[in-house]
Each structure stands twice: as structure tokens, then as C-alpha cells.
Amino acid sequence: MIHFFPFRLDPVNQSLSKCMPDGEIRTLAVGPRPFEMLQHLIYNHGRLVTHEELLGAVWPNQWVQPEVLKSHIKSIRSVLDDDAREPRYVETHRGRGYRFIAALDAPDSDAAPQGSSIRRPANLVGRESEFAQLREYFGQASSGTPQIVFVPGEIGSGKSALVDQFIDTLATSNAQTAIGHCLDGYADVEPYYPVLTLLTQLSRGEHAGAVRQELATLAPSWARHIPGLVANPHASHTGAAISARPVLREIQALLERLTLDCPIVLVLEDAHSADHSTIDWIAATASQAHRARHTRLMLIVTYRPEDACVADHPIGALHQDLAIRALCRDVPLNALKDDDVRTYLQMRAPNDPPEHLDRLARFIAERSGGNASFMVAMLNEVLQTRDDARPISVRRAPHDGEFPTHVPPLIARVIERRIARLGDLPQRVLEAASLTGDTFEAESAARAAGIAIETVEDVCEALCRQGCFIARVERSRSSDPCDVHAYQFRHVLYRQVCYERQSPIRRERMTQRIAQTADETVRPRVGLGETVAVTTSTHRLRPAASRSRA
């Protein structure tokens, strides 16, 4: 797998995919010849590839008019959304050839031909321990102890990047690998869709002959739903959908048989969108793996706990149940540390002065909250604001105030989409809380929203349990049983989007409600970076004395 943000090229499966802002991995439509041209350019990253070389690599022993190169390059640019006038990926040298100029984030040398400039992928920043865990579990699976591994994490935490790099490192082993993505469908999703994707990839991999034979023998119910596997080309699209119980036994028998020849690593991504039949398959696989100790199988399941909780999806309950019964392993992805952010900045801007990197690292770490995707998007925004192409080391290092403080558009759309999934009441509470600061109490948010404190606390506690937007602030225990809790936005960007989605008039009215305290009040100032200061001299609002709506 070869990565150049936000794309990844799979030489084995001859596919190009893109990581969308919401974390979805979308496969792009690329013709065979444009794909071969793009692959050859990437293999020779940074080097001018002449027209003659491209023609010889893509059309060996054939005579092709050179004009066809221009047409295919245009197709490549269309897929990559690249502008020939200001290229980010493919640079044109008129009359000579083309050069691939994008940075390769995690290229794989095993996929490249001998003599190319592709290197082995480096470890992901801040994920060394998680990567080591996956390698350890793979070793156990290879020895005959099946492993069911859950990789939970919030959107943008780097689940796909971690798993992709782990799969890349297995290229030199004899393991078979396959990755299936769950669909967040707007209508009925095909039962077992990601499982069928896994089997389809295995049936086209290195051991395709053996896999196809065993599929037809041990899992005929699955075989007729895999395109190109049966004699009748329409058979995979006819007949009833796969029924639940019998086929689960079939696929367990199939996996047991296939793992006798070599270990198999299956990846199920975004399981918070999986259909319920696929959830049943995960449960059955975990249960069978506990009994069949000789199966050399590793199943990796990634999902977002927040999305699963909001949608009341069963993957969270299944994960918890399997963990209680010791039938699975956990590799959670937590926030990156400040040192990890600085290490990543050094990789992206190695020539920057140390004092500039320190300030920039503090700025990005504070605003991104250790979210990998937020960190990358914010750094891209900073790099795009640079006014010329001179080496960074000879420029004046900007002070903190010169870093862009707006929310990157892609991240803003992702956060806004998540906010929109909440109900009206949680949205109202978060918007009110955004006026009071990064850390807030239910009392001040209740004043701003004009609703009872106990209602705000109920909403905040529900959001905390779901891992949505806020977390409870741990503080010394109060002797007052009616003392309200304090909460904090998980990321500064969450608060900023909640703040900016409100009109100025609405913000003014809500801050006026905060100012209407029973006794002494310090008038709040309306501004994103300014915390509302409210003090009372005699008593506090308590849940027992709920207030009417303002």
C-alpha cells in the first residue's frame, strides 16, 4: 500500500482510494491504463519520467501515439482533483514528461519493482505501542491462537492509518490479508456486505485458486454471491439474500480450512456502520475462535464508540460483552501527546527553526486536542499560509498570533455533521456552553440556554457517556450534595464550531441571560476567546430550584 494524503494506492488489488473528511475510505474509479501510469510515476517519485519511458512501461512492445499520454494524465488529474496550473501531485514538463511531486506518507517497498525509490514505511507517530500490540497479537495468531482485536477511537484518531501500516508490514510474510469497509447506507444495506468484500479479496489474492476451490466446496452459500466465482455471471445477483444461521457455520469451516495453509488477517473497518448480520458474524467468529485453538486467524475490528452509542448500534454492546468474557483484545487509540505532535511537525517541516516548531507544536496540540486528523488539517492550513517557496529556515518565524485560528473547512464540515446528528436539546446546550469557555458548569450553560440546570446536567452526562464533544472535569469532591458538575470541551475546535454556528444576535441574548444573576454579576463579553465571568455573593442556583425558561 502506498499513501499520499489523502489517497492510497494498492498495487496488489490495483485500486486507488481516498480518505474522506468524515473518515470514510472511498474507492475511486480509475481506468487500467491511467492506473498503471500513476503507479509508475509514484514508483519513480520525485524523478522526471519521460514520455518514452511511460510509453514503454505501460504499453510494452506496442506502438501507441504519444498523444494518448496527455489524455490519461488528464484522467489522473481529474481523479486526484489536481490542477495542471498549480499541481500538487503530477507536474508536467512540456515536451519531456511528468513527475510525481506529492509526499509519500507511508510507501511500501515490497510493492515497488526493484530499483525504484520507494522505501519501507516508517512507524506512525505516537502509535508505536499500539503497532507493537498488533504485531504481538499477529504472532499469537500465527502460532495457532486466534485473535479478535478491537481498535476503537474517535473520528480522526488514525485507526485506518494504523491498520493500513500494520497490513503493509505483513507483505513479506506468508499471511493472506483482506480489508472490508462497512457502509453507512441510506437505504437497506446488503447483508454481510463487508464479509463478502473480504471473501472477494481473498478469492483474488495470491492463493486465489485454493480459496476459490474451498469456497465452492465448504461455503457454497457464499460462493454464489461473489462475482466471477460461479459459471453463471448472473448467479451472484439472483436468488434470495444470504440467510443468517447456515452460512455462519459455512464461513467458520471455510476459515478453519484456509488457515491450515497460512495465517489470515481480516480487517473490518467502521463497524459502527455494519449491518446486523455482520455483527452476528463477528460474534460467531469470536465464539468459534475461543473453541478452535488451531485456527490461525486474526480479525481486526475498528469502530467509533461515539457513533455507535449515538445510533444505538450493537457493536459497542458486542465489544463490551466479548471483553467481559475475555474473547477479544483491545487496542484503543487515545489522543496524541504533545511530544508526538512536535515529532510529526519535525517530519513535515524539518528545516523550520526549533523555536518556531516549539510554538507551532504548542498551538496545534492545544487546538487539536491530540486528534491526528485535526493535527494534520491544521498543519496543512499553516503551511498553505506561507507566502513564498523560500526555505523555511531563512524566514522569520511567525509569532503565535500569526497562526491561522479559523477551523479548517474540512474539519468544520466533519464537526458540523456530527453536531447535526444530535437532537435539538443537546445542540442547544452545547451552543450555550460554548459562550462560557472551554470549561463550563451546568449552571452557566443553563442560564444561557434558558432551561433548568437538571436538564442541562442530564444532557451533559449523556454526552459524556457517549464520548460526544465534552467530558466531565475531575475536581475535589464537594461537601455540597447539590453542587453541579463541571465539564470541558474535548477539543477547542468543538467549542469554536458550536460558537460560530450561532448568529451574533442569538449570542448576545444568551450572554444577557448569563448576566442576569440573583446578586453580583460581572457582565460577560461576547467574543470567542473570552471566558464569561459570573460570580454570585450569596447563593447558587441548585437543581432543586429550577428556573423557568427565559
Coordinates of C-alpha atoms in Angstrom, one line a residue:
M1 CA 0.0 0.0 0.0
I2 CA 1.3 3.4 -1.0
H3 CA 0.0 6.5 0.8
F4 CA 0.0 10.1 -0.3
F5 CA -2.5 12.1 1.7
P6 CA -5.4 11.7 1.4
F7 CA -5.1 9.0 -1.2
R8 CA -3.7 5.4 -1.0
L9 CA -2.8 3.2 -3.9
D10 CA -3.0 -0.6 -3.6
P11 CA -0.7 -2.2 -6.2
V12 CA -1.9 -5.7 -5.3
N13 CA -5.6 -5.1 -5.8
Q14 CA -5.0 -2.4 -8.5
S15 CA -7.2 0.2 -6.7
L16 CA -7.0 3.8 -5.7
S17 CA -8.9 5.0 -2.7
K18 CA -9.4 8.3 -0.8
C19 CA -9.8 9.1 2.9
M20 CA -12.8 11.4 3.1
P21 CA -13.1 14.2 5.8
D22 CA -15.6 12.0 7.8
G23 CA -13.2 9.1 7.9
E24 CA -14.8 7.1 5.1
I25 CA -12.5 5.3 2.7
R26 CA -13.9 5.7 -0.8
T27 CA -12.6 3.7 -3.7
L28 CA -12.1 5.8 -6.8
A29 CA -12.8 4.8 -10.4
V30 CA -9.6 4.7 -12.4
G31 CA -9.1 3.1 -15.8
P32 CA -6.4 0.4 -16.2
R33 CA -4.0 2.4 -18.2
P34 CA -4.3 5.6 -16.1
F35 CA -3.7 3.5 -13.0
E36 CA -0.6 1.9 -14.5
M37 CA 0.7 5.4 -15.4
L38 CA 0.0 6.7 -11.9
Q39 CA 1.7 3.7 -10.3
H40 CA 4.8 4.1 -12.5
L41 CA 5.1 7.8 -11.7
I42 CA 4.7 7.0 -7.9
Y43 CA 7.4 4.3 -8.1
N44 CA 9.7 6.9 -9.6
H45 CA 8.6 9.6 -7.1
G46 CA 10.5 12.9 -7.5
R47 CA 12.1 11.9 -10.8
L48 CA 11.2 13.1 -14.3
V49 CA 9.7 10.3 -16.2
T50 CA 10.0 10.9 -19.9
H51 CA 7.2 10.3 -22.5
E52 CA 9.2 7.4 -24.0
E53 CA 9.7 5.8 -20.6
L54 CA 6.0 5.9 -19.8
L55 CA 5.0 4.5 -23.2
G56 CA 7.5 1.7 -22.8
A57 CA 6.3 0.9 -19.2
V58 CA 2.6 1.0 -19.9
W59 CA 2.5 -0.3 -23.5
P60 CA 5.5 -2.6 -23.8
N61 CA 6.1 -3.9 -27.3
Q62 CA 3.2 -1.8 -28.7
W63 CA 3.1 1.3 -30.8
V64 CA 1.0 4.0 -29.3
Q65 CA 0.6 7.6 -30.3
P66 CA 2.3 9.9 -27.6
E67 CA -0.9 12.0 -27.5
V68 CA -2.6 9.3 -25.5
L69 CA -0.4 10.2 -22.5
K70 CA -2.0 13.6 -22.3
S71 CA -5.5 12.1 -22.2
H72 CA -4.6 9.7 -19.4
I73 CA -2.8 12.3 -17.4
K74 CA -5.9 14.4 -17.6
S75 CA -7.9 11.5 -16.2
I76 CA -5.4 11.1 -13.4
R77 CA -5.7 14.7 -12.5
S78 CA -9.5 14.6 -12.6
V79 CA -9.5 11.7 -10.1
L80 CA -6.9 13.4 -7.8
D81 CA -8.6 16.8 -8.2
D82 CA -5.2 18.2 -9.3
D83 CA -4.8 21.4 -11.2
A84 CA -2.2 21.4 -14.0
R85 CA -1.5 25.1 -13.4
E86 CA -0.8 24.6 -9.7
P87 CA -0.1 20.8 -9.4
R88 CA 0.0 19.1 -6.1
Y89 CA 0.6 15.6 -7.4
V90 CA 1.6 15.3 -11.1
E91 CA 3.9 18.0 -12.5
T92 CA 4.1 18.5 -16.3
H93 CA 7.4 19.2 -18.0
R94 CA 6.3 20.3 -21.5
G95 CA 7.8 18.2 -24.3
R96 CA 9.7 16.0 -21.9
G97 CA 7.5 14.1 -19.4
Y98 CA 5.9 14.1 -16.0
R99 CA 7.0 14.0 -12.4
F100 CA 5.1 12.9 -9.2
I101 CA 5.7 15.5 -6.6
A102 CA 3.4 14.7 -3.7
A103 CA 5.0 13.5 -0.4
L104 CA 4.6 9.7 0.2
D105 CA 3.4 9.3 3.8
A106 CA 3.7 5.5 4.1
P107 CA 5.1 3.9 0.9
D108 CA 5.7 0.2 0.7
S109 CA 8.9 -1.0 -0.9
D110 CA 7.7 -4.5 -1.4
A111 CA 5.0 -3.3 -3.8
A112 CA 7.5 -1.5 -6.0
P113 CA 9.8 -3.0 -8.6
Q114 CA 13.5 -3.4 -8.0
G115 CA 15.4 -0.2 -8.4
S116 CA 12.5 2.1 -7.6
S117 CA 12.8 4.9 -4.9
I118 CA 10.0 3.5 -2.7
R119 CA 11.1 3.0 1.0
R120 CA 9.8 0.8 3.8
P121 CA 7.1 2.7 5.8
A122 CA 8.2 4.4 9.0
N123 CA 6.3 3.9 12.3
L124 CA 3.3 6.1 12.8
V125 CA 4.0 9.0 15.1
G126 CA 2.7 8.3 18.6
R127 CA 1.3 4.9 17.8
E128 CA 4.4 2.8 18.4
S129 CA 2.9 0.9 21.4
E130 CA -0.4 0.2 19.5
F131 CA 1.6 -1.0 16.5
A132 CA 3.6 -3.3 18.7
Q133 CA 0.4 -4.8 20.2
L134 CA -0.9 -5.6 16.8
R135 CA 2.4 -7.3 15.9
E136 CA 2.3 -9.3 19.1
Y137 CA -1.3 -10.5 18.5
F138 CA -0.4 -11.5 15.0
G139 CA 2.4 -13.6 16.3
Q140 CA 0.0 -15.4 18.6
A141 CA -2.5 -15.9 15.8
S142 CA 0.3 -17.3 13.6
S143 CA 1.1 -19.8 16.3
G144 CA -2.5 -21.1 16.3
T145 CA -4.2 -18.9 18.9
P146 CA -6.9 -16.9 17.1
Q147 CA -7.1 -13.2 17.9
I148 CA -10.2 -10.9 17.8
V149 CA -8.8 -7.4 18.1
F150 CA -11.0 -4.2 18.5
V151 CA -9.5 -0.9 17.7
P152 CA -11.9 1.8 19.0
G153 CA -11.2 5.5 18.6
E154 CA -12.9 8.8 17.8
I155 CA -13.2 10.1 14.3
G156 CA -9.8 11.2 13.0
S157 CA -7.8 9.3 15.7
G158 CA -5.9 7.3 13.0
K159 CA -7.5 3.9 13.1
S160 CA -7.3 3.3 9.4
A161 CA -3.7 4.6 9.2
L162 CA -2.5 2.3 12.0
V163 CA -4.2 -0.8 10.5
D164 CA -3.0 0.0 7.0
Q165 CA 0.6 0.3 8.1
F166 CA 0.2 -3.0 10.0
I167 CA -1.1 -4.7 7.0
D168 CA 1.7 -3.3 4.9
T169 CA 4.3 -4.9 7.2
L170 CA 2.8 -8.3 6.5
A171 CA 3.7 -8.1 2.8
T172 CA 6.9 -10.1 3.4
S173 CA 5.1 -12.8 5.5
N174 CA 3.0 -15.7 4.1
A175 CA -0.2 -14.3 5.6
Q176 CA -3.3 -13.6 3.5
T177 CA -4.9 -10.2 4.2
A178 CA -8.2 -8.6 3.3
I179 CA -9.9 -5.4 4.3
G180 CA -13.7 -4.8 4.3
H181 CA -15.4 -1.5 4.8
C182 CA -18.9 -1.2 6.3
L183 CA -21.4 1.0 4.6
D184 CA -23.3 3.8 6.3
G185 CA -26.2 3.3 3.9
Y186 CA -29.2 5.5 3.5
A187 CA -31.4 2.5 2.5
D188 CA -31.2 -1.2 3.1
V189 CA -27.6 -2.4 3.2
E190 CA -26.8 -5.8 1.7
P191 CA -26.4 -8.3 4.5
Y192 CA -22.8 -9.4 5.1
Y193 CA -21.6 -6.7 2.6
P194 CA -18.1 -6.2 4.3
V195 CA -17.8 -10.0 4.8
L196 CA -18.5 -10.6 1.1
T197 CA -15.9 -8.0 0.3
L198 CA -13.3 -9.9 2.5
L199 CA -14.0 -13.2 0.7
T200 CA -13.9 -11.5 -2.7
Q201 CA -10.4 -10.1 -2.0
L202 CA -9.2 -13.5 -0.7
S203 CA -10.5 -15.2 -3.8
R204 CA -8.4 -12.8 -6.0
G205 CA -5.3 -12.8 -3.9
E206 CA -2.1 -14.8 -4.0
H207 CA -3.8 -18.1 -3.0
A208 CA -6.8 -17.4 -5.3
G209 CA -7.0 -21.0 -6.6
A210 CA -7.2 -22.7 -3.3
V211 CA -9.6 -20.1 -1.9
R212 CA -12.0 -20.5 -4.8
Q213 CA -11.9 -24.3 -4.5
E214 CA -12.6 -24.3 -0.8
L215 CA -15.3 -21.6 -1.2
A216 CA -17.2 -23.8 -3.7
T217 CA -16.8 -26.9 -1.5
L218 CA -17.3 -25.6 2.1
A219 CA -19.2 -22.3 1.6
P220 CA -21.4 -22.6 -1.5
S221 CA -24.0 -20.2 0.0
W222 CA -21.2 -17.5 0.0
A223 CA -19.7 -18.6 -3.3
R224 CA -22.8 -17.8 -5.4
H225 CA -22.7 -14.2 -4.1
I226 CA -19.2 -13.5 -5.1
P227 CA -18.9 -12.0 -8.7
G228 CA -16.9 -14.1 -11.1
L229 CA -16.7 -17.2 -8.9
V230 CA -19.6 -19.2 -10.4
A231 CA -20.2 -20.2 -14.0
N232 CA -23.4 -18.2 -14.4
P233 CA -22.4 -14.5 -14.5
H234 CA -25.8 -13.5 -13.2
A235 CA -25.9 -16.1 -10.4
S236 CA -24.3 -13.8 -7.8
H237 CA -27.1 -11.3 -8.3
T238 CA -30.1 -13.7 -8.3
G239 CA -31.9 -15.6 -5.6
A240 CA -32.6 -14.7 -2.0
A241 CA -30.3 -12.9 0.2
I242 CA -27.9 -14.8 2.4
S243 CA -29.8 -16.3 5.4
A244 CA -28.2 -16.0 8.8
R245 CA -27.6 -19.3 10.6
P246 CA -26.4 -21.9 8.0
V247 CA -23.9 -19.5 6.3
L248 CA -22.3 -18.7 9.6
R249 CA -21.3 -22.3 10.0
E250 CA -20.1 -22.4 6.4
I251 CA -17.8 -19.5 6.8
Q252 CA -16.3 -20.7 10.1
A253 CA -15.5 -24.0 8.4
L254 CA -14.0 -22.2 5.5
L255 CA -11.7 -20.0 7.6
E256 CA -10.6 -23.0 9.6
R257 CA -9.6 -24.8 6.5
L258 CA -7.9 -21.8 4.8
T259 CA -5.8 -21.1 7.9
L260 CA -4.2 -24.5 7.8
D261 CA -2.1 -23.4 4.8
C262 CA -1.2 -19.9 6.1
P263 CA -2.3 -17.3 8.6
I264 CA -5.2 -15.0 7.6
V265 CA -5.6 -11.4 8.8
L266 CA -9.1 -9.9 8.1
V267 CA -9.9 -6.2 8.8
L268 CA -13.4 -4.9 9.3
E269 CA -13.4 -1.1 9.2
D270 CA -16.1 1.3 10.6
A271 CA -18.1 -1.5 12.3
H272 CA -20.3 1.2 13.8
S273 CA -22.0 1.2 10.4
A274 CA -22.1 -2.6 9.9
D275 CA -25.4 -4.3 9.2
H276 CA -26.7 -6.6 12.0
S277 CA -25.9 -9.8 10.0
T278 CA -22.2 -8.7 10.0
I279 CA -22.4 -8.1 13.8
D280 CA -23.7 -11.7 14.2
W281 CA -20.7 -12.9 12.1
I282 CA -18.2 -11.1 14.4
A283 CA -19.9 -12.7 17.4
A284 CA -19.8 -16.1 15.9
T285 CA -16.2 -15.8 14.8
A286 CA -15.1 -14.7 18.3
S287 CA -17.0 -17.6 19.9
Q288 CA -15.6 -20.1 17.4
A289 CA -12.1 -18.8 17.8
H290 CA -12.3 -19.4 21.5
R291 CA -13.0 -23.1 20.9
A292 CA -10.9 -23.7 17.7
R293 CA -7.4 -23.0 19.1
H294 CA -5.7 -24.3 15.9
T295 CA -7.2 -21.6 13.6
R296 CA -4.5 -19.1 12.6
L297 CA -6.9 -16.2 12.2
M298 CA -6.6 -12.6 13.2
L299 CA -9.8 -10.4 12.9
I300 CA -9.3 -6.6 13.4
V301 CA -12.5 -4.6 14.0
T302 CA -12.3 -0.7 14.0
Y303 CA -15.2 1.4 15.1
R304 CA -16.1 4.8 16.6
P305 CA -17.7 4.3 20.1
E306 CA -19.3 7.7 19.9
D307 CA -21.1 7.0 16.7
A308 CA -22.2 3.5 17.9
C309 CA -23.6 5.0 21.1
V310 CA -25.5 7.8 19.4
A311 CA -27.0 5.4 16.8
D312 CA -27.6 2.7 19.5
H313 CA -25.6 0.3 17.3
P314 CA -24.9 -3.2 18.7
I315 CA -21.2 -3.1 18.0
G316 CA -20.5 -1.3 21.3
A317 CA -22.5 -3.9 23.4
L318 CA -20.9 -6.8 21.5
H319 CA -17.4 -5.3 22.2
Q320 CA -18.2 -5.0 25.9
D321 CA -19.7 -8.5 26.1
L322 CA -16.6 -10.1 24.4
A323 CA -14.3 -8.1 26.6
I324 CA -16.0 -9.3 29.8
R325 CA -15.8 -12.9 28.5
A326 CA -12.1 -12.4 27.6
L327 CA -12.9 -13.3 23.9
C328 CA -11.2 -10.2 22.4
R329 CA -8.2 -7.9 22.7
D330 CA -8.4 -4.1 22.8
V331 CA -6.1 -1.6 21.1
P332 CA -7.7 1.8 21.9
L333 CA -6.4 4.9 20.2
N334 CA -6.2 7.8 22.7
A335 CA -5.2 11.4 22.0
L336 CA -1.7 12.0 20.8
K337 CA 0.7 13.6 23.3
D338 CA 2.4 17.0 22.8
D339 CA 5.7 15.3 22.1
D340 CA 4.0 13.3 19.3
V341 CA 2.7 16.5 17.7
R342 CA 6.2 18.0 17.7
T343 CA 7.7 14.9 16.2
Y344 CA 5.2 15.0 13.4
L345 CA 5.9 18.7 12.8
Q346 CA 9.6 17.9 12.5
M347 CA 8.8 15.3 9.9
R348 CA 6.7 17.7 7.8
A349 CA 8.9 20.8 8.3
P350 CA 12.4 19.5 9.0
N351 CA 14.1 22.8 8.2
D352 CA 12.0 25.0 10.5
P353 CA 13.8 26.7 13.3
P354 CA 13.4 24.9 16.7
E355 CA 11.8 27.9 18.4
H356 CA 9.2 28.1 15.6
L357 CA 8.4 24.4 15.9
D358 CA 8.0 24.7 19.6
R359 CA 5.5 27.5 19.3
L360 CA 3.7 25.8 16.4
A361 CA 3.6 22.4 18.3
R362 CA 2.0 24.1 21.4
F363 CA -0.5 25.9 19.2
I364 CA -1.6 22.8 17.2
A365 CA -1.5 20.4 20.3
E366 CA -3.8 22.8 22.2
R367 CA -6.3 23.3 19.4
S368 CA -6.3 19.8 18.0
G369 CA -6.6 18.1 21.4
G370 CA -4.3 15.3 20.2
N371 CA -6.6 14.3 17.3
A372 CA -4.5 13.0 14.4
S373 CA -6.7 14.3 11.6
F374 CA -7.2 17.6 13.3
M375 CA -3.5 17.9 13.7
V376 CA -2.8 17.2 10.0
A377 CA -5.5 19.5 8.8
M378 CA -4.4 22.4 11.0
L379 CA -0.7 22.0 9.9
N380 CA -1.8 22.0 6.3
E381 CA -3.6 25.3 6.9
V382 CA -0.4 26.8 8.5
L383 CA 1.8 25.6 5.6
Q384 CA -0.6 27.0 3.0
T385 CA -0.4 30.4 4.6
R386 CA 3.3 30.7 3.8
D387 CA 3.8 33.4 1.3
D388 CA 6.7 32.0 -0.8
A389 CA 8.7 29.0 -1.6
R390 CA 11.9 30.0 0.1
P391 CA 13.4 27.5 2.6
I392 CA 11.6 27.8 5.9
S393 CA 14.9 28.2 7.8
V394 CA 15.6 31.6 6.2
R395 CA 12.2 33.1 7.0
R396 CA 11.2 34.9 10.1
A397 CA 9.5 32.5 12.4
P398 CA 5.9 33.9 13.0
H399 CA 4.7 34.5 16.5
D400 CA 1.6 32.7 17.9
G401 CA -0.8 35.4 16.7
E402 CA 0.1 34.8 13.1
F403 CA -1.0 31.2 13.1
P404 CA -4.5 30.8 11.5
T405 CA -7.1 30.4 14.2
H406 CA -10.1 29.5 12.0
V407 CA -11.3 26.0 11.8
P408 CA -10.1 24.2 8.7
P409 CA -13.0 23.8 6.3
L410 CA -12.8 20.0 6.1
I411 CA -12.7 19.7 9.9
A412 CA -15.5 22.2 10.3
R413 CA -17.8 20.2 8.0
V414 CA -17.0 17.0 9.9
I415 CA -17.8 18.6 13.3
E416 CA -20.9 20.2 11.9
R417 CA -22.1 16.9 10.6
R418 CA -21.7 15.3 14.0
I419 CA -23.5 18.2 15.7
A420 CA -26.4 17.9 13.3
R421 CA -26.8 14.2 14.4
L422 CA -27.6 15.3 17.9
G423 CA -31.1 16.3 19.0
D424 CA -32.3 19.8 19.3
L425 CA -31.8 19.9 23.1
P426 CA -28.1 18.7 23.1
Q427 CA -27.3 21.2 20.3
R428 CA -28.9 24.0 22.3
V429 CA -26.9 23.0 25.4
L430 CA -23.6 22.8 23.5
E431 CA -24.2 26.2 21.9
A432 CA -24.9 27.8 25.2
A433 CA -21.8 26.1 26.8
S434 CA -19.6 27.5 24.0
L435 CA -20.3 31.0 25.3
T436 CA -18.9 30.3 28.8
G437 CA -15.5 28.9 28.0
D438 CA -13.6 25.7 27.2
T439 CA -14.6 24.6 30.7
F440 CA -18.1 25.3 31.9
E441 CA -20.6 24.4 34.6
A442 CA -24.1 23.3 34.0
E443 CA -25.4 26.4 35.9
S444 CA -23.9 28.9 33.4
A445 CA -25.0 26.8 30.4
A446 CA -28.5 26.5 31.8
R447 CA -28.7 30.3 32.2
A448 CA -27.6 30.9 28.7
A449 CA -30.0 28.3 27.2
G450 CA -32.8 29.3 29.5
I451 CA -33.6 25.8 30.7
A452 CA -33.4 24.0 34.1
I453 CA -30.0 23.0 35.5
E454 CA -31.0 19.4 36.0
T455 CA -32.0 19.2 32.3
V456 CA -28.6 20.6 31.3
E457 CA -26.8 18.1 33.6
D458 CA -28.8 15.2 32.2
V459 CA -27.8 16.2 28.7
C460 CA -24.1 16.7 29.6
E461 CA -23.9 13.4 31.4
A462 CA -25.4 11.6 28.4
L463 CA -22.9 13.3 26.1
C464 CA -20.1 12.3 28.4
R465 CA -21.2 8.7 28.5
Q466 CA -21.3 8.7 24.7
G467 CA -18.0 10.4 24.4
C468 CA -19.6 13.2 22.4
F469 CA -17.9 16.6 22.4
I470 CA -17.5 17.1 26.2
A471 CA -16.0 15.3 29.2
R472 CA -16.5 15.7 32.9
V473 CA -13.9 17.7 34.7
E474 CA -12.4 15.8 37.7
R475 CA -12.2 18.1 40.7
S476 CA -12.1 17.8 44.5
R477 CA -15.3 16.3 46.0
S478 CA -17.6 19.0 47.4
S479 CA -19.5 18.6 50.6
D480 CA -22.5 20.2 49.0
P481 CA -24.7 17.4 47.6
C482 CA -26.3 19.9 45.2
D483 CA -23.1 21.1 43.7
V484 CA -23.3 21.0 39.9
H485 CA -20.7 19.3 37.8
A486 CA -18.1 21.0 35.6
Y487 CA -17.5 19.9 32.0
Q488 CA -14.9 20.6 29.3
F489 CA -15.0 20.5 25.5
R490 CA -12.8 17.6 24.3
H491 CA -11.3 19.8 21.6
V492 CA -11.1 23.6 21.3
L493 CA -12.3 23.2 17.7
Y494 CA -15.6 21.6 19.0
R495 CA -16.3 24.7 21.1
Q496 CA -15.4 27.1 18.2
V497 CA -17.7 25.4 15.8
C498 CA -20.6 25.4 18.3
Y499 CA -19.9 29.1 18.9
E500 CA -19.7 30.1 15.3
R501 CA -22.8 28.3 14.2
Q502 CA -24.9 30.8 16.2
S503 CA -25.9 34.3 14.9
P504 CA -24.5 37.3 16.7
I505 CA -27.9 38.4 18.0
R506 CA -28.5 35.0 19.5
R507 CA -25.1 35.0 21.2
E508 CA -25.9 38.5 22.6
R509 CA -29.2 37.3 24.0
M510 CA -27.7 34.2 25.6
T511 CA -24.9 36.2 27.3
Q512 CA -27.5 38.6 28.6
R513 CA -29.2 35.6 30.3
I514 CA -25.9 34.6 31.9
A515 CA -25.6 38.2 33.2
Q516 CA -29.0 38.0 34.9
T517 CA -27.8 36.5 38.2
A518 CA -29.5 37.0 41.6
D519 CA -26.9 39.2 43.1
E520 CA -23.5 40.5 41.9
T521 CA -22.7 39.8 38.2
V522 CA -19.8 40.7 36.0
R523 CA -21.1 41.5 32.6
P524 CA -19.8 38.8 30.1
R525 CA -18.1 39.9 26.9
V526 CA -19.2 38.5 23.6
G527 CA -16.1 37.0 21.9
L528 CA -14.8 33.5 21.2
G529 CA -11.6 33.8 23.1
E530 CA -13.1 35.4 26.1
T531 CA -14.5 33.5 29.0
V532 CA -17.7 34.7 30.6
A533 CA -17.1 35.6 34.2
V534 CA -20.0 35.3 36.5
T535 CA -19.8 35.4 40.3
T536 CA -22.5 35.4 43.0
S537 CA -22.2 36.6 46.5
T538 CA -24.9 34.8 48.5
H539 CA -26.3 31.7 46.9
R540 CA -26.1 29.5 43.8
L541 CA -28.8 28.0 41.6
R542 CA -29.5 24.5 42.6
P543 CA -31.2 21.6 40.7
A544 CA -34.0 21.7 43.4
A545 CA -34.7 25.3 42.5
S546 CA -35.2 25.0 38.7
R547 CA -35.8 28.2 36.8
S548 CA -38.3 28.9 34.1
R549 CA -37.3 29.5 30.6
A550 CA -36.0 33.0 29.8

